[in-house]
mmCIF file of C-alpha atoms in Angstrom:
data_model
loop_
_atom_site.group_PDB
_atom_site.id
_atom_site.type_symbol
_atom_site.label_atom_id
_atom_site.label_comp_id
_atom_site.label_asym_id
_atom_site.label_seq_id
_atom_site.Cartn_x
_atom_site.Cartn_y
_atom_site.Cartn_z
ATOM 1 C CA MET A 4 0.173 -6.670 10.210
ATOM 2 C CA GLU A 5 -3.290 -8.782 11.114
ATOM 3 C CA ILE A 6 -5.412 -11.145 9.119
ATOM 4 C CA THR A 7 -9.183 -11.008 10.428
ATOM 5 C CA ARG A 8 -10.972 -14.656 9.842
ATOM 6 C CA GLN A 9 -14.683 -14.362 7.930
ATOM 7 C CA MET A 10 -14.741 -17.725 6.799
ATOM 8 C CA SER A 11 -16.986 -18.751 3.720
ATOM 9 C CA PRO A 12 -18.765 -21.903 2.477
ATOM 10 C CA ASN A 13 -17.726 -21.368 -0.433
ATOM 11 C CA ARG A 14 -14.897 -23.835 -0.901
ATOM 12 C CA ASN A 15 -13.553 -27.539 -1.210
ATOM 13 C CA ILE A 16 -12.335 -29.259 1.458
ATOM 14 C CA GLY A 17 -8.494 -29.801 0.572
ATOM 15 C CA ARG A 18 -6.835 -29.189 -3.003
ATOM 16 C CA GLN A 19 -7.230 -32.448 -4.807
ATOM 17 C CA GLY A 20 -3.709 -33.319 -4.292
ATOM 18 C CA TRP A 21 -2.057 -30.150 -5.593
ATOM 19 C CA ARG A 22 -0.032 -27.413 -4.084
ATOM 20 C CA PRO A 23 -0.797 -24.007 -4.589
ATOM 21 C CA ASP A 24 1.907 -22.268 -6.276
ATOM 22 C CA MET A 25 0.330 -19.296 -7.908
ATOM 23 C CA VAL A 26 -1.079 -15.724 -6.625
ATOM 24 C CA VAL A 27 -4.159 -14.568 -8.322
ATOM 25 C CA CYS A 28 -5.096 -11.153 -7.626
ATOM 26 C CA HIS A 29 -8.477 -9.668 -8.332
ATOM 27 C CA ILE A 30 -10.222 -6.301 -7.975
ATOM 28 C CA THR A 31 -13.600 -6.916 -6.114
ATOM 29 C CA GLU A 32 -15.540 -4.334 -8.346
ATOM 30 C CA GLY A 33 -17.382 -3.597 -5.033
ATOM 31 C CA ALA A 34 -16.840 -2.060 -1.077
ATOM 32 C CA PHE A 35 -14.982 -4.170 1.304
ATOM 33 C CA ASN A 36 -18.156 -4.674 3.551
ATOM 34 C CA GLY A 37 -20.061 -6.053 0.405
ATOM 35 C CA THR A 38 -17.664 -7.986 -0.970
ATOM 36 C CA ILE A 39 -16.873 -9.752 2.306
ATOM 37 C CA SER A 40 -20.721 -10.213 2.525
ATOM 38 C CA TRP A 41 -20.838 -11.500 -0.947
ATOM 39 C CA ILE A 42 -18.563 -13.902 -0.648
ATOM 40 C CA THR A 43 -19.667 -15.514 2.387
ATOM 41 C CA ASN A 44 -22.947 -16.135 1.268
ATOM 42 C CA PRO A 45 -23.859 -19.304 -0.138
ATOM 43 C CA THR A 46 -25.901 -18.418 -2.930
ATOM 44 C CA SER A 47 -22.946 -16.634 -4.420
ATOM 45 C CA GLN A 48 -20.767 -19.604 -5.309
ATOM 46 C CA VAL A 49 -17.623 -17.550 -5.357
ATOM 47 C CA SER A 50 -15.351 -16.726 -3.004
ATOM 48 C CA TYR A 51 -11.311 -15.853 -2.439
ATOM 49 C CA HIS A 52 -8.686 -16.683 -0.006
ATOM 50 C CA PHE A 53 -7.758 -13.016 0.924
ATOM 51 C CA VAL A 54 -9.699 -9.507 0.812
ATOM 52 C CA VAL A 55 -7.301 -6.178 1.182
ATOM 53 C CA ALA A 56 -9.781 -3.577 1.844
ATOM 54 C CA ARG A 57 -8.349 0.199 0.619
ATOM 55 C CA ASP A 58 -7.410 0.802 4.050
ATOM 56 C CA GLY A 59 -5.114 -2.156 4.430
ATOM 57 C CA ARG A 60 -6.912 -4.048 6.220
ATOM 58 C CA ILE A 61 -6.946 -7.863 5.659
ATOM 59 C CA VAL A 62 -9.952 -10.575 5.858
ATOM 60 C CA GLN A 63 -9.485 -14.381 5.385
ATOM 61 C CA ALA A 64 -12.535 -16.180 3.919
ATOM 62 C CA VAL A 65 -10.707 -19.944 2.467
ATOM 63 C CA ASP A 66 -8.042 -21.383 4.329
ATOM 64 C CA ILE A 67 -4.571 -21.719 2.108
ATOM 65 C CA CYS A 68 -5.085 -25.331 2.317
ATOM 66 C CA ASN A 69 -8.662 -25.465 0.812
ATOM 67 C CA THR A 70 -9.521 -24.982 -2.756
ATOM 68 C CA ALA A 71 -11.347 -20.881 -2.830
ATOM 69 C CA TRP A 72 -13.898 -20.408 -5.924
ATOM 70 C CA GLY A 73 -12.240 -17.406 -7.315
ATOM 71 C CA ASN A 74 -10.880 -18.251 -10.945
ATOM 72 C CA GLY A 75 -12.111 -21.943 -11.982
ATOM 73 C CA THR A 76 -11.318 -23.091 -15.312
ATOM 74 C CA THR A 77 -12.411 -25.747 -17.172
ATOM 75 C CA ARG A 78 -11.344 -28.039 -20.235
ATOM 76 C CA ASN A 79 -14.491 -28.445 -22.055
ATOM 77 C CA GLY A 80 -14.004 -25.343 -24.946
ATOM 78 C CA ASP A 81 -16.253 -23.001 -23.069
ATOM 79 C CA ASN A 82 -15.067 -18.825 -22.437
ATOM 80 C CA ARG A 83 -13.181 -20.197 -19.127
ATOM 81 C CA ASP A 84 -10.983 -23.122 -21.114
ATOM 82 C CA SER A 85 -7.653 -23.019 -19.728
ATOM 83 C CA ARG A 86 -6.351 -23.457 -22.952
ATOM 84 C CA HIS A 87 -7.625 -19.863 -23.516
ATOM 85 C CA SER A 88 -4.678 -18.881 -20.984
ATOM 86 C CA PRO A 89 -1.753 -16.764 -22.000
ATOM 87 C CA HIS A 90 -0.107 -18.493 -19.135
ATOM 88 C CA TYR A 91 1.584 -21.987 -19.836
ATOM 89 C CA LYS A 92 1.127 -23.483 -16.310
ATOM 90 C CA VAL A 93 -2.671 -22.945 -16.638
ATOM 91 C CA ARG A 94 -2.824 -24.065 -20.262
ATOM 92 C CA ASP A 95 -0.373 -27.127 -19.440
ATOM 93 C CA ARG A 96 -1.610 -28.638 -16.560
ATOM 94 C CA GLY A 97 -5.462 -28.442 -17.622
ATOM 95 C CA VAL A 98 -7.077 -28.741 -14.228
ATOM 96 C CA ASN A 99 -9.209 -26.295 -12.672
ATOM 97 C CA ALA A 100 -7.070 -23.580 -11.863
ATOM 98 C CA ASN A 101 -8.403 -23.010 -8.432
ATOM 99 C CA LEU A 102 -6.533 -26.332 -7.286
ATOM 100 C CA TYR A 103 -3.468 -24.804 -7.739
ATOM 101 C CA THR A 104 -3.636 -21.153 -6.915
ATOM 102 C CA VAL A 105 -4.560 -18.433 -4.126
ATOM 103 C CA SER A 106 -6.906 -15.876 -4.421
ATOM 104 C CA ILE A 107 -6.599 -12.287 -3.505
ATOM 105 C CA GLY A 108 -9.496 -9.575 -4.077
ATOM 106 C CA PHE A 109 -8.414 -6.170 -3.458
ATOM 107 C CA GLU A 110 -11.103 -3.608 -2.834
ATOM 108 C CA GLY A 111 -11.757 -1.333 -5.859
ATOM 109 C CA ARG A 112 -13.492 -0.716 -9.013
ATOM 110 C CA ILE A 113 -11.254 -0.828 -12.579
ATOM 111 C CA ALA A 114 -13.534 2.242 -13.643
ATOM 112 C CA GLU A 115 -12.374 4.629 -10.433
ATOM 113 C CA LYS A 116 -8.436 3.550 -10.541
ATOM 114 C CA GLN A 117 -7.850 1.275 -13.364
ATOM 115 C CA GLY A 118 -6.531 -1.196 -10.868
ATOM 116 C CA GLY A 119 -4.097 0.885 -9.124
ATOM 117 C CA LEU A 120 -3.966 0.332 -5.351
ATOM 118 C CA THR A 121 -3.849 2.542 -2.254
ATOM 119 C CA PRO A 122 -0.356 2.844 -0.368
ATOM 120 C CA ALA A 123 -1.797 0.671 2.312
ATOM 121 C CA GLN A 124 -3.094 -1.974 -0.090
ATOM 122 C CA LEU A 125 0.243 -2.125 -1.832
ATOM 123 C CA GLU A 126 1.598 -2.684 1.826
ATOM 124 C CA ALA A 127 -0.540 -5.154 2.602
ATOM 125 C CA ALA A 128 -0.257 -6.877 -0.763
ATOM 126 C CA VAL A 129 3.601 -7.341 -0.428
ATOM 127 C CA TRP A 130 3.022 -8.468 3.260
ATOM 128 C CA LEU A 131 0.177 -10.667 2.673
ATOM 129 C CA ILE A 132 2.250 -12.385 -0.786
ATOM 130 C CA ALA A 133 5.274 -13.207 1.734
ATOM 131 C CA HIS A 134 3.006 -14.198 4.248
ATOM 132 C CA ILE A 135 1.152 -16.662 1.682
ATOM 133 C CA GLN A 136 4.660 -18.028 0.633
ATOM 134 C CA ALA A 137 5.778 -18.863 4.205
ATOM 135 C CA GLU A 138 2.004 -20.657 5.219
ATOM 136 C CA ILE A 139 2.670 -22.955 2.016
ATOM 137 C CA GLN A 140 5.841 -24.002 3.174
ATOM 138 C CA ARG A 141 4.629 -24.733 6.423
ATOM 139 C CA LEU A 142 1.410 -26.353 5.693
ATOM 140 C CA TYR A 143 2.773 -28.190 2.697
ATOM 141 C CA SER A 144 6.752 -29.063 4.228
ATOM 142 C CA VAL A 145 8.541 -27.416 1.275
ATOM 143 C CA ARG A 146 12.026 -26.534 1.313
ATOM 144 C CA GLY A 147 13.144 -23.498 -0.079
ATOM 145 C CA ASP A 148 10.803 -21.043 -1.740
ATOM 146 C CA SER A 149 7.059 -22.340 -2.394
ATOM 147 C CA PHE A 150 6.850 -20.097 -5.444
ATOM 148 C CA LYS A 151 9.032 -17.395 -6.737
ATOM 149 C CA PHE A 152 8.266 -13.652 -6.243
ATOM 150 C CA ASP A 153 7.655 -13.268 -10.543
ATOM 151 C CA ARG A 154 5.205 -12.337 -12.937
ATOM 152 C CA GLN A 155 4.916 -16.179 -13.523
ATOM 153 C CA HIS A 156 3.644 -17.028 -9.980
ATOM 154 C CA ILE A 157 1.651 -13.794 -9.006
ATOM 155 C CA VAL A 158 -0.782 -12.889 -11.499
ATOM 156 C CA GLY A 159 -3.976 -11.770 -12.906
ATOM 157 C CA HIS A 160 -7.091 -13.184 -13.277
ATOM 158 C CA PHE A 161 -7.495 -11.971 -16.645
ATOM 159 C CA GLU A 162 -3.924 -14.429 -16.815
ATOM 160 C CA ILE A 163 -6.435 -17.321 -16.160
ATOM 161 C CA THR A 164 -9.508 -16.605 -17.636
ATOM 162 C CA PRO A 165 -9.175 -14.216 -20.361
ATOM 163 C CA ARG A 166 -12.399 -14.791 -22.070
ATOM 164 C CA THR A 167 -14.732 -14.073 -19.248
ATOM 165 C CA ARG A 168 -12.124 -11.541 -17.187
ATOM 166 C CA PRO A 169 -10.301 -9.786 -19.882
ATOM 167 C CA HIS A 170 -9.574 -6.321 -17.822
ATOM 168 C CA CYS A 171 -8.847 -7.971 -13.728
ATOM 169 C CA PRO A 172 -7.351 -6.998 -11.990
ATOM 170 C CA GLY A 173 -6.911 -3.616 -13.989
ATOM 171 C CA PRO A 174 -4.079 -1.966 -16.306
ATOM 172 C CA GLN A 175 -2.595 0.047 -13.675
ATOM 173 C CA PHE A 176 -2.449 -2.954 -10.626
ATOM 174 C CA PRO A 177 1.146 -2.760 -9.425
ATOM 175 C CA PHE A 178 2.626 -6.253 -10.216
ATOM 176 C CA ASP A 179 6.386 -4.859 -10.812
ATOM 177 C CA ALA A 180 5.909 -2.429 -7.482
ATOM 178 C CA ILE A 181 5.090 -5.431 -5.159
ATOM 179 C CA ILE A 182 7.453 -7.603 -6.680
ATOM 180 C CA GLN A 183 10.049 -5.128 -6.535
ATOM 181 C CA TYR A 184 9.283 -5.082 -2.710
ATOM 182 C CA LEU A 185 8.975 -8.895 -2.157
ATOM 183 C CA HIS A 186 12.305 -9.150 -3.400
ATOM 184 C CA LYS A 187 13.827 -6.898 -0.261
ATOM 185 C CA THR A 188 15.344 -9.452 2.251
ATOM 186 C CA PRO A 189 13.524 -9.301 4.448
ATOM 187 C CA PRO A 190 10.353 -7.122 3.454
ATOM 188 C CA GLU A 191 11.048 -3.702 4.580
ATOM 189 C CA PRO A 192 7.766 -1.372 5.434
ATOM 190 C CA LEU A 193 6.915 1.143 2.179
ATOM 191 C CA GLU A 194 8.033 4.488 2.999
ATOM 192 C CA PRO A 195 4.930 6.654 3.633
ATOM 193 C CA GLU A 196 4.440 9.674 1.206
ATOM 194 C CA ALA A 197 6.484 12.207 2.663
ATOM 195 C CA PRO A 198 3.938 15.122 4.206
ATOM 196 C CA SER A 199 3.737 18.196 2.788
ATOM 197 C CA LEU A 200 5.161 20.933 5.132
ATOM 198 C CA PRO A 201 3.850 24.301 5.385
ATOM 199 C CA PRO A 202 6.329 27.004 3.350
ATOM 200 C CA GLU A 203 8.993 28.533 5.886
ATOM 201 C CA THR A 204 8.395 31.784 7.059
ATOM 202 C CA PRO A 205 10.884 34.566 5.300
ATOM 203 C CA GLN A 206 13.886 35.615 7.900
ATOM 204 C CA PRO A 207 14.072 39.029 8.175
ATOM 205 C CA PRO A 208 17.206 40.773 7.208
ATOM 206 C CA ALA A 209 20.202 41.134 8.945
ATOM 207 C CA PRO A 210 21.131 44.649 10.340
ATOM 208 C CA SER A 211 23.531 46.523 7.578
ATOM 209 C CA SER A 212 27.549 46.033 7.846
ATOM 210 C CA TRP A 213 28.154 49.421 9.379
ATOM 211 C CA ALA A 214 24.975 49.644 12.058
ATOM 212 C CA GLN A 215 25.674 45.940 13.561
ATOM 213 C CA GLU A 216 27.873 47.029 16.054
ATOM 214 C CA ALA A 217 25.565 49.826 17.123
ATOM 215 C CA TRP A 218 23.037 47.267 16.879
ATOM 216 C CA ASP A 219 24.642 44.740 18.876
ATOM 217 C CA TRP A 220 25.169 47.263 21.693
ATOM 218 C CA GLY A 221 21.467 48.104 21.801
ATOM 219 C CA THR A 222 20.424 44.734 21.759
ATOM 220 C CA ALA A 223 23.099 43.687 24.750
ATOM 221 C CA ASN A 224 21.621 46.608 26.587
ATOM 222 C CA ARG A 225 17.949 46.039 25.520
ATOM 223 C CA ILE A 226 17.662 49.120 24.435
ATOM 224 C CA THR A 227 15.875 46.986 21.262
ATOM 225 C CA ASP A 228 14.536 43.361 21.214
ATOM 226 C CA GLY A 229 16.877 42.716 18.740
ATOM 227 C CA THR A 230 14.151 41.928 15.685
ATOM 228 C CA ASN A 231 13.618 43.287 12.659
ATOM 229 C CA PRO A 232 16.583 46.102 11.996
ATOM 230 C CA GLN A 233 15.616 47.267 8.854
ATOM 231 C CA ASN A 234 12.119 48.199 9.268
ATOM 232 C CA ASN A 235 10.429 51.068 9.362
ATOM 233 C CA ALA A 236 10.220 52.075 13.129
ATOM 234 C CA THR A 237 6.828 54.184 14.159
ATOM 235 C CA ARG A 238 6.687 57.011 16.663
ATOM 236 C CA GLU A 239 5.575 55.098 19.628
ATOM 237 C CA GLN A 240 8.476 52.649 18.560
ATOM 238 C CA VAL A 241 10.768 56.078 18.745
ATOM 239 C CA VAL A 242 9.812 56.750 21.965
ATOM 240 C CA ALA A 243 10.046 53.310 23.343
ATOM 241 C CA LEU A 244 14.098 53.309 22.479
ATOM 242 C CA ILE A 245 14.451 56.086 23.593
ATOM 243 C CA PHE A 246 12.932 55.476 26.802
ATOM 244 C CA ASN A 247 14.570 52.196 26.842
ATOM 245 C CA TYR A 248 17.924 54.103 26.708
ATOM 246 C CA HIS A 249 17.332 56.554 29.338
ATOM 247 C CA ARG A 250 15.807 53.417 31.808
ATOM 248 C CA ARG A 251 18.373 51.313 31.099
ATOM 249 C CA VAL A 252 21.565 53.030 30.486
ATOM 250 C CA ARG A 253 21.091 56.807 31.940
ATOM 251 C CA ASN A 254 19.924 55.845 35.066
ATOM 252 C CA GLU A 255 21.647 52.364 35.524
#
């Protein structure tokens, strides 16, 4: 797979000494191109590190070593206070969650598919998260896995700020499927859905046992073409059979 870069000005350089170890999944609540325009517009003050289109295209808007503005938290008691989070790391760390997370926005609307992804998005998600782990290892010289492929490290926006984003990325978001595929070593391409095949054309019945020898003789001598042995014959077909007999047997 390929990643296209369309960089956003909405980011902080660096991560204030933090190394990213969580991936946060979002639903964009908008179309792919509109989302890219929004997160690269400086007036929006919003960004993701990556955006995945319904057709599986991937755009990177913020470098992994920089801080995107996708799921920030506070510590001042408002609705984005990290102490509201059900995730122990978010609560215990007490710093802006953007500092240690990588954000992925998936094109879609919760009202349409409840966070469900297309097959192309699911395949792209698996590939991208494996890529993110490898990049963190490379950028931060991490030995071993930079984060685990589990639900403590691959999370939804609702687990970061449940009061402001209680439904993102949606109840049908396929966390379990993504994690299952990530645990394949190496990650294998997802199997495409099998195409529906047209119904098989029914085969005509074979000749009856009492007629089999005669049918084989007629076919071998080109009296008949060997098809439809039990179909009714028209008068012109009967005449054609007699004609073939005289031409190929009587006259040869």
